[in-house]
mmCIF file of C-alpha atoms and ligand atoms in Angstrom:
data_model
loop_
_atom_site.group_PDB
_atom_site.id
_atom_site.type_symbol
_atom_site.label_atom_id
_atom_site.label_comp_id
_atom_site.label_asym_id
_atom_site.label_seq_id
_atom_site.Cartn_x
_atom_site.Cartn_y
_atom_site.Cartn_z
ATOM 1 C CA MET A 1 149.448 78.373 43.460
ATOM 2 C CA ALA A 2 148.033 75.781 45.810
ATOM 3 C CA ASP A 3 144.548 76.367 47.132
ATOM 4 C CA ILE A 4 144.507 77.311 50.769
ATOM 5 C CA ILE A 5 141.966 75.226 52.726
ATOM 6 C CA ASP A 6 140.477 77.744 55.128
ATOM 7 C CA GLY A 7 139.972 75.785 58.357
ATOM 8 C CA LYS A 8 139.123 78.907 60.300
ATOM 9 C CA ALA A 9 136.143 79.699 58.060
ATOM 10 C CA MET A 10 134.981 76.077 57.965
ATOM 11 C CA ALA A 11 135.258 75.817 61.806
ATOM 12 C CA SER A 12 133.271 79.004 62.165
ATOM 13 C CA ARG A 13 130.443 77.668 59.973
ATOM 14 C CA LEU A 14 130.363 74.422 61.902
ATOM 15 C CA ALA A 15 130.344 76.306 65.232
ATOM 16 C CA ASP A 16 127.384 78.366 63.986
ATOM 17 C CA ARG A 17 125.484 75.172 63.146
ATOM 18 C CA LEU A 18 126.280 73.746 66.550
ATOM 19 C CA ALA A 19 125.147 76.883 68.308
ATOM 20 C CA ASP A 20 121.827 76.433 66.594
ATOM 21 C CA GLU A 21 121.718 72.781 67.672
ATOM 22 C CA ALA A 22 122.622 73.693 71.250
ATOM 23 C CA ARG A 23 119.728 76.131 71.294
ATOM 24 C CA ARG A 24 117.321 73.549 70.003
ATOM 25 C CA PHE A 25 118.627 70.988 72.497
ATOM 26 C CA HIS A 26 118.024 73.415 75.318
ATOM 27 C CA ILE A 27 114.415 74.091 74.195
ATOM 28 C CA ALA A 28 113.708 70.354 73.770
ATOM 29 C CA THR A 29 115.239 69.139 77.023
ATOM 30 C CA GLY A 30 115.385 72.140 79.335
ATOM 31 C CA ARG A 31 119.089 71.445 79.789
ATOM 32 C CA GLN A 32 122.245 72.955 78.402
ATOM 33 C CA PRO A 33 124.714 70.604 76.700
ATOM 34 C CA THR A 34 127.721 70.574 79.064
ATOM 35 C CA LEU A 35 131.419 69.867 78.667
ATOM 36 C CA ALA A 36 133.687 69.289 81.714
ATOM 37 C CA VAL A 37 137.230 70.415 80.973
ATOM 38 C CA VAL A 38 139.960 69.046 83.216
ATOM 39 C CA LEU A 39 143.474 70.575 83.280
ATOM 40 C CA VAL A 40 146.211 69.171 85.550
ATOM 41 C CA GLY A 41 149.226 71.419 86.130
ATOM 42 C CA ASP A 42 150.217 74.571 84.268
ATOM 43 C CA ASP A 43 151.732 73.520 80.970
ATOM 44 C CA PRO A 44 151.603 76.811 79.013
ATOM 45 C CA ALA A 45 150.440 75.287 75.700
ATOM 46 C CA SER A 46 147.751 73.254 77.468
ATOM 47 C CA MET A 47 146.524 76.363 79.247
ATOM 48 C CA ILE A 48 146.104 78.109 75.916
ATOM 49 C CA TYR A 49 144.324 75.173 74.350
ATOM 50 C CA VAL A 50 141.949 74.778 77.318
ATOM 51 C CA ARG A 51 141.146 78.496 77.300
ATOM 52 C CA ARG A 52 140.267 78.293 73.577
ATOM 53 C CA LYS A 53 138.070 75.242 74.089
ATOM 54 C CA ILE A 54 136.198 76.910 76.933
ATOM 55 C CA ALA A 55 135.734 80.124 74.899
ATOM 56 C CA ALA A 56 134.435 78.130 71.904
ATOM 57 C CA CYS A 57 131.894 76.409 74.132
ATOM 58 C CA GLY A 58 130.699 79.739 75.440
ATOM 59 C CA LYS A 59 130.206 81.116 71.931
ATOM 60 C CA ALA A 60 128.240 78.044 70.895
ATOM 61 C CA GLY A 61 125.921 78.055 73.890
ATOM 62 C CA ILE A 62 127.523 74.907 75.326
ATOM 63 C CA ARG A 63 128.043 75.112 79.052
ATOM 64 C CA SER A 64 131.561 74.275 80.233
ATOM 65 C CA THR A 65 132.775 73.472 83.752
ATOM 66 C CA ASP A 66 136.404 74.116 84.459
ATOM 67 C CA HIS A 67 138.319 71.713 86.701
ATOM 68 C CA ARG A 68 141.907 72.518 87.631
ATOM 69 C CA LEU A 69 144.228 70.298 89.620
ATOM 70 C CA ALA A 70 147.751 71.147 90.732
ATOM 71 C CA ALA A 71 150.705 69.567 88.895
ATOM 72 C CA THR A 72 151.345 67.660 92.142
ATOM 73 C CA ALA A 73 147.866 66.025 92.103
ATOM 74 C CA SER A 74 147.910 62.230 92.356
ATOM 75 C CA GLN A 75 146.484 59.837 89.808
ATOM 76 C CA GLU A 76 143.884 58.801 92.437
ATOM 77 C CA GLU A 77 142.707 62.395 92.836
ATOM 78 C CA LEU A 78 142.315 62.770 89.100
ATOM 79 C CA ILE A 79 140.484 59.449 88.784
ATOM 80 C CA ALA A 80 138.156 60.462 91.683
ATOM 81 C CA LEU A 81 137.324 63.662 89.736
ATOM 82 C CA VAL A 82 136.627 61.674 86.538
ATOM 83 C CA ASP A 83 134.369 59.319 88.590
ATOM 84 C CA ARG A 84 132.385 62.282 89.865
ATOM 85 C CA LEU A 85 132.009 63.702 86.372
ATOM 86 C CA ASN A 86 130.965 60.309 84.986
ATOM 87 C CA ALA A 87 128.225 60.074 87.631
ATOM 88 C CA ASP A 88 126.900 63.636 87.093
ATOM 89 C CA PRO A 89 123.968 63.519 84.665
ATOM 90 C CA ALA A 90 124.336 67.238 83.986
ATOM 91 C CA VAL A 91 127.800 66.600 82.352
ATOM 92 C CA HIS A 92 127.609 65.168 78.820
ATOM 93 C CA GLY A 93 131.248 65.366 77.774
ATOM 94 C CA ILE A 94 134.552 65.023 79.643
ATOM 95 C CA LEU A 95 137.886 66.264 78.324
ATOM 96 C CA VAL A 96 141.110 65.660 80.216
ATOM 97 C CA GLN A 97 143.758 67.823 78.519
ATOM 98 C CA LEU A 98 146.953 65.980 77.653
ATOM 99 C CA PRO A 99 149.852 65.728 78.402
ATOM 100 C CA LEU A 100 149.421 64.910 82.049
ATOM 101 C CA PRO A 101 152.236 65.536 84.536
ATOM 102 C CA PRO A 102 154.828 62.781 85.069
ATOM 103 C CA GLY A 103 153.588 60.339 87.670
ATOM 104 C CA ILE A 104 150.070 60.137 86.246
ATOM 105 C CA ARG A 105 149.485 57.395 83.709
ATOM 106 C CA ALA A 106 147.344 58.944 80.970
ATOM 107 C CA ASN A 107 145.979 55.559 79.910
ATOM 108 C CA ALA A 108 144.776 54.807 83.422
ATOM 109 C CA VAL A 109 142.841 58.102 83.428
ATOM 110 C CA LEU A 110 141.482 57.894 79.909
ATOM 111 C CA ASP A 111 140.260 54.290 80.557
ATOM 112 C CA ARG A 112 138.192 55.579 83.418
ATOM 113 C CA ILE A 113 136.132 58.132 81.373
ATOM 114 C CA ASP A 114 132.634 56.854 80.553
ATOM 115 C CA PRO A 115 132.923 56.006 76.771
ATOM 116 C CA ALA A 116 129.550 57.783 76.242
ATOM 117 C CA LYS A 117 131.133 61.038 77.621
ATOM 118 C CA ASP A 118 134.509 60.521 75.954
ATOM 119 C CA VAL A 119 134.380 63.563 73.583
ATOM 120 C CA ASP A 120 138.112 63.127 72.773
ATOM 121 C CA GLY A 121 137.490 59.587 71.458
ATOM 122 C CA PHE A 122 140.518 58.306 73.430
ATOM 123 C CA HIS A 123 138.821 55.573 75.469
ATOM 124 C CA PRO A 124 139.708 52.042 74.334
ATOM 125 C CA VAL A 125 136.026 51.367 73.541
ATOM 126 C CA ASN A 126 135.918 54.315 71.128
ATOM 127 C CA VAL A 127 139.342 53.470 69.713
ATOM 128 C CA GLY A 128 138.052 49.917 69.178
ATOM 129 C CA ARG A 129 134.907 51.161 67.504
ATOM 130 C CA LEU A 130 136.977 53.336 65.168
ATOM 131 C CA SER A 131 139.165 50.383 64.240
ATOM 132 C CA LEU A 132 136.019 48.339 63.544
ATOM 133 C CA GLY A 133 134.553 51.098 61.419
ATOM 134 C CA SER A 134 131.495 51.346 63.681
ATOM 135 C CA GLU A 135 129.873 54.422 65.177
ATOM 136 C CA GLY A 136 131.831 55.818 68.144
ATOM 137 C CA LEU A 137 132.984 59.225 69.258
ATOM 138 C CA LEU A 138 135.914 60.148 66.999
ATOM 139 C CA PRO A 139 139.059 61.980 68.128
ATOM 140 C CA CYS A 140 138.708 65.690 67.265
ATOM 141 C CA THR A 141 141.816 66.400 65.248
ATOM 142 C CA PRO A 142 141.441 63.399 62.904
ATOM 143 C CA MET A 143 137.743 64.244 62.476
ATOM 144 C CA GLY A 144 138.711 67.807 61.565
ATOM 145 C CA CYS A 145 141.335 66.567 59.089
ATOM 146 C CA MET A 146 138.659 64.450 57.337
ATOM 147 C CA MET A 147 136.297 67.381 57.084
ATOM 148 C CA LEU A 148 139.051 69.532 55.579
ATOM 149 C CA LEU A 149 139.832 66.755 53.042
ATOM 150 C CA ASP A 150 136.109 66.352 52.292
ATOM 151 C CA SER A 151 136.068 69.993 51.159
ATOM 152 C CA VAL A 152 138.538 69.274 48.333
ATOM 153 C CA ILE A 153 138.116 65.550 47.512
ATOM 154 C CA ASP A 154 134.953 63.931 46.163
ATOM 155 C CA ASP A 155 136.150 60.363 45.951
ATOM 156 C CA PHE A 156 138.843 59.014 48.191
ATOM 157 C CA ARG A 157 138.736 55.463 46.863
ATOM 158 C CA GLY A 158 142.164 54.118 45.862
ATOM 159 C CA LEU A 159 143.978 57.353 46.630
ATOM 160 C CA LYS A 160 147.424 56.986 48.205
ATOM 161 C CA ALA A 161 147.573 58.622 51.624
ATOM 162 C CA VAL A 162 150.760 59.010 53.658
ATOM 163 C CA VAL A 163 150.403 59.852 57.340
ATOM 164 C CA ILE A 164 153.555 61.169 59.046
ATOM 165 C CA GLY A 165 153.244 60.585 62.807
ATOM 166 C CA LYS A 166 152.018 57.614 64.791
ATOM 167 C CA SER A 167 150.446 59.195 67.826
ATOM 168 C CA ASN A 168 147.239 57.886 69.408
ATOM 169 C CA ILE A 169 145.764 61.382 69.145
ATOM 170 C CA VAL A 170 146.335 62.025 65.426
ATOM 171 C CA GLY A 171 148.497 59.626 63.367
ATOM 172 C CA LYS A 172 146.891 56.256 64.129
ATOM 173 C CA PRO A 173 143.208 57.420 64.109
ATOM 174 C CA VAL A 174 143.527 59.531 60.976
ATOM 175 C CA ALA A 175 145.098 56.563 59.215
ATOM 176 C CA LEU A 176 142.100 54.398 60.167
ATOM 177 C CA LEU A 177 139.671 57.061 58.921
ATOM 178 C CA LEU A 178 141.468 57.287 55.572
ATOM 179 C CA LEU A 179 141.450 53.445 55.368
ATOM 180 C CA GLU A 180 137.689 53.513 56.036
ATOM 181 C CA ARG A 181 137.347 55.731 52.930
ATOM 182 C CA GLU A 182 139.300 53.116 50.989
ATOM 183 C CA CYS A 183 142.515 55.033 50.617
ATOM 184 C CA THR A 184 145.726 53.057 50.449
ATOM 185 C CA VAL A 185 147.385 54.218 53.665
ATOM 186 C CA THR A 186 151.019 54.282 54.655
ATOM 187 C CA ILE A 187 151.752 55.215 58.275
ATOM 188 C CA THR A 188 155.220 56.699 58.701
ATOM 189 C CA HIS A 189 157.064 58.570 61.416
ATOM 190 C CA ILE A 190 160.221 60.477 62.009
ATOM 191 C CA LEU A 191 162.395 57.313 61.923
ATOM 192 C CA THR A 192 160.895 55.923 58.707
ATOM 193 C CA ARG A 193 163.559 55.251 56.094
ATOM 194 C CA ASN A 194 163.102 56.838 52.681
ATOM 195 C CA LEU A 195 160.429 59.132 54.110
ATOM 196 C CA PRO A 196 160.759 61.656 51.226
ATOM 197 C CA ASP A 197 160.280 58.890 48.645
ATOM 198 C CA LEU A 198 157.157 57.569 50.422
ATOM 199 C CA VAL A 199 155.698 61.074 50.619
ATOM 200 C CA ARG A 200 156.470 61.648 46.895
ATOM 201 C CA ALA A 201 154.067 58.830 45.962
ATOM 202 C CA ALA A 202 151.178 60.355 48.006
ATOM 203 C CA ASP A 203 147.975 61.951 46.713
ATOM 204 C CA ILE A 204 147.196 62.953 50.342
ATOM 205 C CA VAL A 205 149.800 63.842 52.964
ATOM 206 C CA VAL A 206 148.824 64.248 56.598
ATOM 207 C CA ALA A 207 151.788 65.719 58.440
ATOM 208 C CA ALA A 208 151.513 65.166 62.203
ATOM 209 C CA ALA A 209 155.055 64.636 63.349
ATOM 210 C CA GLY A 210 155.494 67.804 65.422
ATOM 211 C CA ALA A 211 158.660 68.673 63.404
ATOM 212 C CA PRO A 212 158.724 72.217 62.007
ATOM 213 C CA GLY A 213 159.156 72.367 58.231
ATOM 214 C CA LEU A 214 159.851 68.613 57.998
ATOM 215 C CA VAL A 215 158.005 68.098 54.700
ATOM 216 C CA ARG A 216 159.937 69.916 51.932
ATOM 217 C CA GLY A 217 158.595 71.053 48.586
ATOM 218 C CA ASP A 218 160.594 68.432 46.713
ATOM 219 C CA TRP A 219 158.952 65.655 48.806
ATOM 220 C CA VAL A 220 155.534 66.563 47.418
ATOM 221 C CA ARG A 221 154.239 65.506 44.013
ATOM 222 C CA PRO A 222 152.400 68.106 41.958
ATOM 223 C CA GLY A 223 148.676 68.017 42.647
ATOM 224 C CA ALA A 224 148.989 66.463 46.115
ATOM 225 C CA ILE A 225 146.775 67.601 48.975
ATOM 226 C CA LEU A 226 148.505 68.503 52.262
ATOM 227 C CA ILE A 227 146.913 68.509 55.692
ATOM 228 C CA ASP A 228 149.413 70.147 58.098
ATOM 229 C CA VAL A 229 148.660 69.182 61.693
ATOM 230 C CA GLY A 230 151.903 70.634 63.134
ATOM 231 C CA ILE A 231 151.687 73.511 65.611
ATOM 232 C CA ASN A 232 155.355 74.349 66.311
ATOM 233 C CA ARG A 233 156.626 77.392 68.064
ATOM 234 C CA VAL A 234 159.886 78.613 66.563
ATOM 235 C CA ALA A 235 162.107 81.651 67.079
ATOM 236 C CA ASP A 236 161.365 84.382 64.495
ATOM 237 C CA GLY A 237 164.976 85.740 64.583
ATOM 238 C CA GLU A 238 163.823 89.049 66.162
ATOM 239 C CA GLY A 239 163.587 87.826 69.754
ATOM 240 C CA GLY A 240 159.991 86.658 69.356
ATOM 241 C CA HIS A 241 158.399 83.513 68.048
ATOM 242 C CA ARG A 242 155.971 82.350 65.394
ATOM 243 C CA ILE A 243 153.884 79.268 64.886
ATOM 244 C CA VAL A 244 154.766 77.060 61.920
ATOM 245 C CA GLY A 245 153.485 73.668 60.710
ATOM 246 C CA ASP A 246 155.274 70.466 59.745
ATOM 247 C CA CYS A 247 155.258 71.451 56.065
ATOM 248 C CA ALA A 248 157.589 74.024 54.530
ATOM 249 C CA ALA A 249 154.546 76.009 53.320
ATOM 250 C CA ALA A 250 156.493 78.432 51.128
ATOM 251 C CA GLU A 251 157.702 75.534 48.969
ATOM 252 C CA MET A 252 154.281 74.042 48.219
ATOM 253 C CA ASP A 253 153.033 76.106 45.235
ATOM 254 C CA HIS A 254 152.839 72.932 43.124
ATOM 255 C CA ALA A 255 150.481 71.176 45.616
ATOM 256 C CA ALA A 256 146.761 71.174 44.746
ATOM 257 C CA ALA A 257 145.773 72.358 48.254
ATOM 258 C CA ILE A 258 147.241 72.876 51.632
ATOM 259 C CA THR A 259 145.963 73.775 55.138
ATOM 260 C CA PRO A 260 147.572 76.879 56.619
ATOM 261 C CA VAL A 261 149.206 77.033 60.066
ATOM 262 C CA PRO A 262 147.688 78.695 61.951
ATOM 263 C CA GLY A 263 144.108 78.701 60.643
ATOM 264 C CA GLY A 264 143.821 75.136 59.273
ATOM 265 C CA VAL A 265 143.514 72.051 61.415
ATOM 266 C CA GLY A 266 143.655 73.869 64.782
ATOM 267 C CA PRO A 267 140.285 75.623 64.621
ATOM 268 C CA MET A 268 138.653 72.464 63.225
ATOM 269 C CA THR A 269 139.894 70.454 66.223
ATOM 270 C CA ILE A 270 137.975 72.807 68.562
ATOM 271 C CA ALA A 271 134.830 72.825 66.395
ATOM 272 C CA CYS A 272 134.871 69.008 66.324
ATOM 273 C CA LEU A 273 135.073 68.984 70.101
ATOM 274 C CA LEU A 274 131.831 70.983 70.181
ATOM 275 C CA ALA A 275 130.309 68.616 67.617
ATOM 276 C CA ASN A 276 131.264 65.592 69.832
ATOM 277 C CA THR A 277 129.790 67.280 72.903
ATOM 278 C CA MET A 278 126.515 67.875 71.143
ATOM 279 C CA ARG A 279 126.463 64.345 69.833
ATOM 280 C CA ALA A 280 127.208 62.853 73.295
ATOM 281 C CA ALA A 281 124.499 65.072 74.897
ATOM 282 C CA ARG A 282 121.898 64.016 72.298
ATOM 283 C CA GLN A 283 122.810 60.354 72.736
ATOM 284 C CA GLN A 284 122.605 60.539 76.542
ATOM 285 C CA LEU A 285 119.143 62.095 76.364
ATOM 286 C CA GLY A 286 117.961 59.636 73.676
ATOM 287 C CA LEU A 287 117.498 62.376 71.035
ATOM 288 C CA ALA A 288 117.820 61.589 67.314
ATOM 289 C CA ALA A 289 121.007 62.667 65.479
ATOM 290 C CA ALA A 290 120.963 66.166 64.091
ATOM 291 C CA GLY A 291 120.126 66.463 60.365
HETATM 292 N N1 GUN B 301 146.516 67.493 73.786
HETATM 293 C C1 GUN B 301 146.857 67.707 72.464
HETATM 294 N N2 GUN B 301 145.803 67.459 71.666
HETATM 295 C C2 GUN B 301 144.788 67.115 72.504
HETATM 296 C C3 GUN B 301 143.449 66.724 72.269
HETATM 297 O O1 GUN B 301 142.946 66.672 71.154
HETATM 298 N N3 GUN B 301 142.729 66.399 73.382
HETATM 299 C C4 GUN B 301 143.256 66.450 74.594
HETATM 300 N N4 GUN B 301 142.447 66.104 75.656
HETATM 301 N N5 GUN B 301 144.510 66.766 74.873
HETATM 302 C C5 GUN B 301 145.238 67.104 73.805
#
């Protein structure tokens, strides 16, 4: 049987450490680390994610401020809100939940966030720092994927990694992080030819295509490590639904280790958001990095 990499437990340990840090930060500075969460419109999945992020902040002693705009809000209104949050010294992190409604250009909004407060790591300055291998705020899901991999891999050097998915949020940044560890990285996507053959060569597979059950058991070589980033809602055949990943999990007994869905990457994404908020708060107040 493949080992199950328990992201929920790992995220909970990380959140406990961050709660401790948040407490020490408060004592040292008299301020509470603060994340501003911006949601535009009423996309049901985004509403669930935002609620989880705010709840996680509360548990860790990180203050969150909740900013809701109607789906009809203009790009100018959203940018004006970002400008206000940038200028507010009591706000250390800013998260604008994606996707944004049609009519608002996400890049125009993300470009406007102060890179020091960009806890999603989506600003071009932080993307540039990542591609240069220098210290910036890292996007939360890729950072969580690397922590999960770190729990089962000691030495990444020379390992073959295949990333499925080329998004700015997961595929591209996780590929850069794997490259930084000296993996040999292949970035693929849903239109890649011979995708099963490329995956068969991989020691590490990061599946982030948003395609339920895409990666089949016979695509995966024995002993491979699978990080399943997919969160797909599918009908359960009884009138309800369930959440499944991008890997056909029941076919992966021969893998060395796999992240479950739910309970793998998802909780780590949220814990990494808390970690980035703490890091941004410390940097803005000139405090040393946590040990
Ligand atoms: N939408 C899906 N994933 C994310 C994320 O990590 N951050 C933000 N802001 N929006 C998302």
